[in-house]
PDB file of C-alpha atoms in Angstrom:
ATOM      1  CA  UNK A 280     127.413 -13.315-161.827  1.00  0.00           C
ATOM      2  CA  UNK A 281     128.230 -12.027-165.250  1.00  0.00           C
ATOM      3  CA  UNK A 282     127.688  -8.380-164.283  1.00  0.00           C
ATOM      4  CA  UNK A 283     127.129  -6.159-167.361  1.00  0.00           C
ATOM      5  CA  UNK A 284     127.631  -7.810-170.796  1.00  0.00           C
ATOM      6  CA  UNK A 285     127.513  -6.107-174.217  1.00  0.00           C
ATOM      7  CA  UNK A 286     126.919  -7.575-177.609  1.00  0.00           C
ATOM      8  CA  UNK A 287     128.684  -7.357-180.105  1.00  0.00           C
ATOM      9  CA  UNK A 288     132.303  -6.445-179.050  1.00  0.00           C
ATOM     10  CA  UNK A 289     133.232  -5.085-182.477  1.00  0.00           C
ATOM     11  CA  UNK A 290     131.297  -3.975-185.522  1.00  0.00           C
ATOM     12  CA  UNK A 291     132.054  -2.207-188.784  1.00  0.00           C
ATOM     13  CA  UNK A 292     129.157  -0.450-190.482  1.00  0.00           C
ATOM     14  CA  UNK A 293     128.813   1.485-193.715  1.00  0.00           C
ATOM     15  CA  UNK A 294     127.285   4.947-193.627  1.00  0.00           C
ATOM     16  CA  UNK A 295     123.510   4.671-193.609  1.00  0.00           C
ATOM     17  CA  UNK A 296     123.312   1.189-192.207  1.00  0.00           C
ATOM     18  CA  UNK A 297     121.481   0.493-188.975  1.00  0.00           C
ATOM     19  CA  UNK A 298     122.317  -1.696-185.985  1.00  0.00           C
ATOM     20  CA  UNK A 299     121.353  -2.346-182.382  1.00  0.00           C
ATOM     21  CA  UNK A 300     123.737  -2.784-179.481  1.00  0.00           C
ATOM     22  CA  UNK A 301     122.492  -4.990-176.640  1.00  0.00           C
ATOM     23  CA  UNK A 302     123.285  -4.504-172.971  1.00  0.00           C
ATOM     24  CA  UNK A 303     122.375  -6.968-170.252  1.00  0.00           C
ATOM     25  CA  UNK A 304     122.863  -6.849-166.482  1.00  0.00           C
ATOM     26  CA  UNK A 305     122.155  -9.513-163.887  1.00  0.00           C
ATOM     27  CA  UNK A 306     122.418  -7.333-160.764  1.00  0.00           C
ATOM     28  CA  UNK A 307     118.761  -6.297-160.668  1.00  0.00           C
ATOM     29  CA  UNK A 308     119.764  -2.631-161.033  1.00  0.00           C
ATOM     30  CA  UNK A 309     117.142  -0.088-161.752  1.00  0.00           C
ATOM     31  CA  UNK A 310     119.273   2.320-163.640  1.00  0.00           C
ATOM     32  CA  UNK A 311     121.014   1.748-166.964  1.00  0.00           C
ATOM     33  CA  UNK A 312     123.129   4.002-169.137  1.00  0.00           C
ATOM     34  CA  UNK A 313     124.777   4.237-172.539  1.00  0.00           C
ATOM     35  CA  UNK A 314     127.919   6.256-172.970  1.00  0.00           C
ATOM     36  CA  UNK A 315     130.343   6.876-175.783  1.00  0.00           C
ATOM     37  CA  UNK A 316     134.083   7.234-175.315  1.00  0.00           C
ATOM     38  CA  UNK A 317     136.082   9.207-177.879  1.00  0.00           C
ATOM     39  CA  UNK A 318     139.857   9.896-177.895  1.00  0.00           C
ATOM     40  CA  UNK A 319     140.785  12.860-175.675  1.00  0.00           C
ATOM     41  CA  UNK A 320     137.286  13.137-174.277  1.00  0.00           C
ATOM     42  CA  UNK A 321     135.645  11.753-171.256  1.00  0.00           C
ATOM     43  CA  UNK A 322     132.709   9.453-171.432  1.00  0.00           C
ATOM     44  CA  UNK A 323     129.658  11.229-172.573  1.00  0.00           C
ATOM     45  CA  UNK A 324     126.121  10.095-171.712  1.00  0.00           C
ATOM     46  CA  UNK A 325     123.970   9.250-174.727  1.00  0.00           C
ATOM     47  CA  UNK A 326     120.717   7.984-173.057  1.00  0.00           C
ATOM     48  CA  UNK A 327     119.714   6.597-169.658  1.00  0.00           C
ATOM     49  CA  UNK A 328     116.932   4.663-168.060  1.00  0.00           C
ATOM     50  CA  UNK A 329     115.676   4.903-164.469  1.00  0.00           C
ATOM     51  CA  UNK A 330     113.488   1.829-164.734  1.00  0.00           C
ATOM     52  CA  UNK A 331     111.799  -0.750-167.062  1.00  0.00           C
ATOM     53  CA  UNK A 332     109.881   1.111-169.743  1.00  0.00           C
ATOM     54  CA  UNK A 333     111.485   4.460-169.162  1.00  0.00           C
ATOM     55  CA  UNK A 334     114.222   6.161-171.178  1.00  0.00           C
ATOM     56  CA  UNK A 335     115.609   9.693-171.177  1.00  0.00           C
ATOM     57  CA  UNK A 336     118.135  11.795-173.202  1.00  0.00           C
ATOM     58  CA  UNK A 337     121.617  12.425-171.974  1.00  0.00           C
ATOM     59  CA  UNK A 338     124.188  14.889-173.342  1.00  0.00           C
ATOM     60  CA  UNK A 339     124.566  13.532-176.861  1.00  0.00           C
ATOM     61  CA  UNK A 340     121.365  11.718-177.865  1.00  0.00           C
ATOM     62  CA  UNK A 341     121.095  12.756-181.517  1.00  0.00           C
ATOM     63  CA  UNK A 342     121.240   9.860-183.952  1.00  0.00           C
ATOM     64  CA  UNK A 343     120.416   7.227-181.342  1.00  0.00           C
ATOM     65  CA  UNK A 344     117.401   5.564-179.921  1.00  0.00           C
ATOM     66  CA  UNK A 345     117.026   3.345-176.919  1.00  0.00           C
ATOM     67  CA  UNK A 346     114.555   0.941-175.366  1.00  0.00           C
ATOM     68  CA  UNK A 347     114.213  -0.746-172.024  1.00  0.00           C
ATOM     69  CA  UNK A 348     111.454  -3.250-172.419  1.00  0.00           C
ATOM     70  CA  UNK A 349     112.892  -5.600-169.723  1.00  0.00           C
ATOM     71  CA  UNK A 350     114.661  -4.437-166.535  1.00  0.00           C
ATOM     72  CA  UNK A 351     117.854  -6.362-167.360  1.00  0.00           C
ATOM     73  CA  UNK A 352     118.197  -5.228-170.916  1.00  0.00           C
ATOM     74  CA  UNK A 353     118.911  -1.803-172.424  1.00  0.00           C
ATOM     75  CA  UNK A 354     119.158  -1.522-176.231  1.00  0.00           C
ATOM     76  CA  UNK A 355     120.913   1.262-178.154  1.00  0.00           C
ATOM     77  CA  UNK A 356     119.955   1.678-181.836  1.00  0.00           C
ATOM     78  CA  UNK A 357     121.548   3.524-184.669  1.00  0.00           C
ATOM     79  CA  UNK A 358     119.014   4.063-187.427  1.00  0.00           C
ATOM     80  CA  UNK A 359     121.295   5.541-190.024  1.00  0.00           C
ATOM     81  CA  UNK A 360     124.964   5.373-188.996  1.00  0.00           C
ATOM     82  CA  UNK A 361     127.324   8.223-189.693  1.00  0.00           C
ATOM     83  CA  UNK A 362     131.175   8.356-189.491  1.00  0.00           C
ATOM     84  CA  UNK A 363     130.825  10.679-186.490  1.00  0.00           C
ATOM     85  CA  UNK A 364     129.340   7.775-184.553  1.00  0.00           C
ATOM     86  CA  UNK A 365     132.603   5.919-184.795  1.00  0.00           C
ATOM     87  CA  UNK A 366     133.386   5.377-181.101  1.00  0.00           C
ATOM     88  CA  UNK A 367     133.629   2.960-178.206  1.00  0.00           C
ATOM     89  CA  UNK A 368     130.205   2.434-176.601  1.00  0.00           C
ATOM     90  CA  UNK A 369     129.842   1.513-172.921  1.00  0.00           C
ATOM     91  CA  UNK A 370     126.818   0.336-171.151  1.00  0.00           C
ATOM     92  CA  UNK A 371     126.470   0.701-167.375  1.00  0.00           C
ATOM     93  CA  UNK A 372     124.055  -0.099-164.649  1.00  0.00           C
ATOM     94  CA  UNK A 373     123.695   1.091-161.107  1.00  0.00           C
ATOM     95  CA  UNK A 374     121.404   0.973-158.036  1.00  0.00           C
ATOM     96  CA  UNK A 375     118.799   3.611-157.792  1.00  0.00           C
ATOM     97  CA  UNK A 376     118.780   6.527-155.272  1.00  0.00           C
ATOM     98  CA  UNK A 377     121.827   7.736-153.506  1.00  0.00           C
ATOM     99  CA  UNK A 378     124.232   5.114-154.828  1.00  0.00           C
ATOM    100  CA  UNK A 379     123.533   5.627-158.466  1.00  0.00           C
ATOM    101  CA  UNK A 380     127.195   6.813-158.976  1.00  0.00           C
ATOM    102  CA  UNK A 381     128.283   3.186-158.300  1.00  0.00           C
ATOM    103  CA  UNK A 382     128.064   2.330-161.909  1.00  0.00           C
ATOM    104  CA  UNK A 383     129.092  -1.038-163.270  1.00  0.00           C
ATOM    105  CA  UNK A 384     130.345  -0.973-166.807  1.00  0.00           C
ATOM    106  CA  UNK A 385     130.383  -3.476-169.521  1.00  0.00           C
ATOM    107  CA  UNK A 386     133.498  -4.136-171.566  1.00  0.00           C
ATOM    108  CA  UNK A 387     132.457  -1.926-174.436  1.00  0.00           C
ATOM    109  CA  UNK A 388     131.610  -2.168-178.039  1.00  0.00           C
ATOM    110  CA  UNK A 389     134.021  -0.768-180.638  1.00  0.00           C
ATOM    111  CA  UNK A 390     132.039   0.603-183.678  1.00  0.00           C
ATOM    112  CA  UNK A 391     133.566   1.838-186.851  1.00  0.00           C
ATOM    113  CA  UNK A 392     131.411   3.561-189.441  1.00  0.00           C
ATOM    114  CA  UNK A 393     133.012   3.895-192.905  1.00  0.00           C
TER     115      UNK A 393
ATOM    116  CA  UNK B1130     129.649  24.609-167.077  1.00  0.00           C
ATOM    117  CA  UNK B1131     130.488  21.456-165.310  1.00  0.00           C
ATOM    118  CA  UNK B1132     133.740  19.835-166.406  1.00  0.00           C
ATOM    119  CA  UNK B1133     136.688  17.660-165.260  1.00  0.00           C
ATOM    120  CA  UNK B1134     140.342  18.213-166.428  1.00  0.00           C
ATOM    121  CA  UNK B1135     142.906  15.577-166.013  1.00  0.00           C
ATOM    122  CA  UNK B1136     146.612  15.542-166.801  1.00  0.00           C
ATOM    123  CA  UNK B1137     147.344  14.203-170.252  1.00  0.00           C
ATOM    124  CA  UNK B1138     148.983  10.798-170.427  1.00  0.00           C
ATOM    125  CA  UNK B1139     150.496   8.496-170.905  1.00  0.00           C
ATOM    126  CA  UNK B1140     152.172   8.411-167.559  1.00  0.00           C
ATOM    127  CA  UNK B1141     155.056   5.943-167.612  1.00  0.00           C
ATOM    128  CA  UNK B1142     156.607   4.707-164.358  1.00  0.00           C
ATOM    129  CA  UNK B1143     158.874   1.977-163.105  1.00  0.00           C
ATOM    130  CA  UNK B1144     157.519  -0.448-160.532  1.00  0.00           C
ATOM    131  CA  UNK B1145     157.504   0.876-156.977  1.00  0.00           C
ATOM    132  CA  UNK B1146     157.531   4.533-158.151  1.00  0.00           C
ATOM    133  CA  UNK B1147     155.259   7.142-156.630  1.00  0.00           C
ATOM    134  CA  UNK B1148     152.150   8.038-158.698  1.00  0.00           C
ATOM    135  CA  UNK B1149     150.295  11.262-158.939  1.00  0.00           C
ATOM    136  CA  UNK B1150     147.533  11.898-161.471  1.00  0.00           C
ATOM    137  CA  UNK B1151     146.167  15.449-161.327  1.00  0.00           C
ATOM    138  CA  UNK B1152     142.468  16.226-161.550  1.00  0.00           C
ATOM    139  CA  UNK B1153     140.635  19.494-161.228  1.00  0.00           C
ATOM    140  CA  UNK B1154     136.967  20.217-161.657  1.00  0.00           C
ATOM    141  CA  UNK B1155     134.517  22.902-162.407  1.00  0.00           C
ATOM    142  CA  UNK B1156     131.134  22.670-160.816  1.00  0.00           C
ATOM    143  CA  UNK B1157     128.441  24.448-158.944  1.00  0.00           C
ATOM    144  CA  UNK B1158     128.868  23.916-155.218  1.00  0.00           C
ATOM    145  CA  UNK B1159     130.805  20.978-153.825  1.00  0.00           C
ATOM    146  CA  UNK B1160     129.932  17.800-155.691  1.00  0.00           C
ATOM    147  CA  UNK B1161     130.954  14.276-154.855  1.00  0.00           C
ATOM    148  CA  UNK B1162     134.137  13.297-156.538  1.00  0.00           C
ATOM    149  CA  UNK B1163     135.222   9.890-157.927  1.00  0.00           C
ATOM    150  CA  UNK B1164     138.111   7.996-159.547  1.00  0.00           C
ATOM    151  CA  UNK B1165     137.241   5.190-161.919  1.00  0.00           C
ATOM    152  CA  UNK B1166     139.785   2.746-163.382  1.00  0.00           C
ATOM    153  CA  UNK B1167     139.606   0.922-166.756  1.00  0.00           C
ATOM    154  CA  UNK B1168     141.890  -2.123-167.065  1.00  0.00           C
ATOM    155  CA  UNK B1169     142.756  -3.301-170.537  1.00  0.00           C
ATOM    156  CA  UNK B1170     139.776  -4.893-172.311  1.00  0.00           C
ATOM    157  CA  UNK B1171     137.430  -4.135-169.483  1.00  0.00           C
ATOM    158  CA  UNK B1172     134.779  -1.559-168.519  1.00  0.00           C
ATOM    159  CA  UNK B1173     135.309   1.133-165.968  1.00  0.00           C
ATOM    160  CA  UNK B1174     135.199   0.305-162.286  1.00  0.00           C
ATOM    161  CA  UNK B1175     134.685   2.687-159.324  1.00  0.00           C
ATOM    162  CA  UNK B1176     138.059   2.976-157.479  1.00  0.00           C
ATOM    163  CA  UNK B1177     137.368   5.478-154.796  1.00  0.00           C
ATOM    164  CA  UNK B1178     135.140   8.363-153.887  1.00  0.00           C
ATOM    165  CA  UNK B1179     134.879  11.400-151.556  1.00  0.00           C
ATOM    166  CA  UNK B1180     131.600  13.059-150.848  1.00  0.00           C
ATOM    167  CA  UNK B1181     132.601  16.299-149.020  1.00  0.00           C
ATOM    168  CA  UNK B1182     135.431  18.662-148.665  1.00  0.00           C
ATOM    169  CA  UNK B1183     138.593  17.305-146.964  1.00  0.00           C
ATOM    170  CA  UNK B1184     137.385  13.746-147.244  1.00  0.00           C
ATOM    171  CA  UNK B1185     139.992  11.237-148.284  1.00  0.00           C
ATOM    172  CA  UNK B1186     138.948   8.376-150.482  1.00  0.00           C
ATOM    173  CA  UNK B1187     141.089   5.298-150.532  1.00  0.00           C
ATOM    174  CA  UNK B1188     141.165   1.828-152.021  1.00  0.00           C
ATOM    175  CA  UNK B1189     143.830  -0.706-153.211  1.00  0.00           C
ATOM    176  CA  UNK B1190     146.618   1.655-152.007  1.00  0.00           C
ATOM    177  CA  UNK B1191     145.291   4.573-154.008  1.00  0.00           C
ATOM    178  CA  UNK B1192     144.226   7.797-152.217  1.00  0.00           C
ATOM    179  CA  UNK B1193     142.694  11.135-153.281  1.00  0.00           C
ATOM    180  CA  UNK B1194     141.768  14.039-151.067  1.00  0.00           C
ATOM    181  CA  UNK B1195     138.882  16.408-151.827  1.00  0.00           C
ATOM    182  CA  UNK B1196     140.418  19.905-151.856  1.00  0.00           C
ATOM    183  CA  UNK B1197     137.647  22.522-152.275  1.00  0.00           C
ATOM    184  CA  UNK B1198     140.118  25.412-152.187  1.00  0.00           C
ATOM    185  CA  UNK B1199     141.859  24.250-155.264  1.00  0.00           C
ATOM    186  CA  UNK B1200     138.889  22.299-156.712  1.00  0.00           C
ATOM    187  CA  UNK B1201     141.182  19.302-156.997  1.00  0.00           C
ATOM    188  CA  UNK B1202     141.051  15.569-156.410  1.00  0.00           C
ATOM    189  CA  UNK B1203     144.469  14.254-157.272  1.00  0.00           C
ATOM    190  CA  UNK B1204     145.052  10.540-157.322  1.00  0.00           C
ATOM    191  CA  UNK B1205     148.179   9.136-155.549  1.00  0.00           C
ATOM    192  CA  UNK B1206     149.773   5.843-154.868  1.00  0.00           C
ATOM    193  CA  UNK B1207     153.049   5.349-152.964  1.00  0.00           C
ATOM    194  CA  UNK B1208     154.358   2.395-154.851  1.00  0.00           C
ATOM    195  CA  UNK B1209     152.781   1.311-158.147  1.00  0.00           C
ATOM    196  CA  UNK B1210     152.768  -2.274-159.537  1.00  0.00           C
ATOM    197  CA  UNK B1211     152.673  -3.523-163.099  1.00  0.00           C
ATOM    198  CA  UNK B1212     149.112  -4.574-162.408  1.00  0.00           C
ATOM    199  CA  UNK B1213     148.119  -0.910-161.854  1.00  0.00           C
ATOM    200  CA  UNK B1214     148.545  -0.264-165.602  1.00  0.00           C
ATOM    201  CA  UNK B1215     145.207   1.030-166.749  1.00  0.00           C
ATOM    202  CA  UNK B1216     143.361   4.154-167.664  1.00  0.00           C
ATOM    203  CA  UNK B1217     142.219   6.317-164.781  1.00  0.00           C
ATOM    204  CA  UNK B1218     139.162   8.630-164.945  1.00  0.00           C
ATOM    205  CA  UNK B1219     138.325  11.385-162.631  1.00  0.00           C
ATOM    206  CA  UNK B1220     134.602  12.316-162.382  1.00  0.00           C
ATOM    207  CA  UNK B1221     132.198  14.412-160.394  1.00  0.00           C
ATOM    208  CA  UNK B1222     128.444  14.511-159.903  1.00  0.00           C
ATOM    209  CA  UNK B1223     126.689  17.224-161.920  1.00  0.00           C
ATOM    210  CA  UNK B1224     123.632  17.823-163.987  1.00  0.00           C
ATOM    211  CA  UNK B1225     120.429  19.762-164.112  1.00  0.00           C
ATOM    212  CA  UNK B1226     116.747  19.092-164.473  1.00  0.00           C
ATOM    213  CA  UNK B1227     116.498  16.927-161.354  1.00  0.00           C
ATOM    214  CA  UNK B1228     118.850  14.295-162.635  1.00  0.00           C
ATOM    215  CA  UNK B1229     122.333  13.800-161.288  1.00  0.00           C
ATOM    216  CA  UNK B1230     124.903  12.452-163.681  1.00  0.00           C
ATOM    217  CA  UNK B1231     128.595  11.582-163.697  1.00  0.00           C
ATOM    218  CA  UNK B1232     130.840  14.027-165.619  1.00  0.00           C
ATOM    219  CA  UNK B1233     134.090  12.362-166.621  1.00  0.00           C
ATOM    220  CA  UNK B1234     137.466  13.651-167.480  1.00  0.00           C
ATOM    221  CA  UNK B1235     139.247  12.425-170.594  1.00  0.00           C
ATOM    222  CA  UNK B1236     141.214   9.746-168.739  1.00  0.00           C
ATOM    223  CA  UNK B1237     144.875   9.284-168.036  1.00  0.00           C
ATOM    224  CA  UNK B1238     146.696   6.208-169.215  1.00  0.00           C
ATOM    225  CA  UNK B1239     149.264   4.759-166.751  1.00  0.00           C
ATOM    226  CA  UNK B1240     151.921   2.267-167.893  1.00  0.00           C
ATOM    227  CA  UNK B1241     154.023   0.653-165.187  1.00  0.00           C
ATOM    228  CA  UNK B1242     157.116  -1.247-166.291  1.00  0.00           C
ATOM    229  CA  UNK B1243     159.028  -3.882-164.221  1.00  0.00           C
TER     230      UNK B1243
END
């Protein structure tokens, strides 16, 4: 099993450009998450999904959109990138119900916005 | 509000030294507590957990005890190895609006030298 994979691993954008980060999991997990990790701060939840076709806002959703058209995929979109979105982005998935804290993380995408 | 505070790193140790990484939390009630580990170039992995006061979580030689009196969940290992070099994140369950989420600390980097 590949677990959780993320594409791309690195990306540099100019301010105002758009891009989509792709997350895929092969564990048949119901829940999926997008986090960002910034120096000196813990992971912060951007958006999450509790099942195919559903999405919800996390702590820091502004400037991002997400879609979960297929159970195994969770896409994170930046419509107009800003330097404040320079960060490392992690996708995660987990079982539903009481074990949702057993989150499996992808290797991350390092995004730089200039 | 809910938060997790970890000791600042990096923590640098020689192989076979004793490790302690401090973690304290602020939360309503007595949430489940977790330690996640991030090895270089990888995503986070659940290392251990404790779901109620006085519980001890353990895995791979690491231990942490849920201390409700001091709202702490310090990570310890008796004899570290070079392969333990990683970033360690303390986390607890929190959230409102019917959804539980993981609240992470900023992470503590551990470097173990031969």
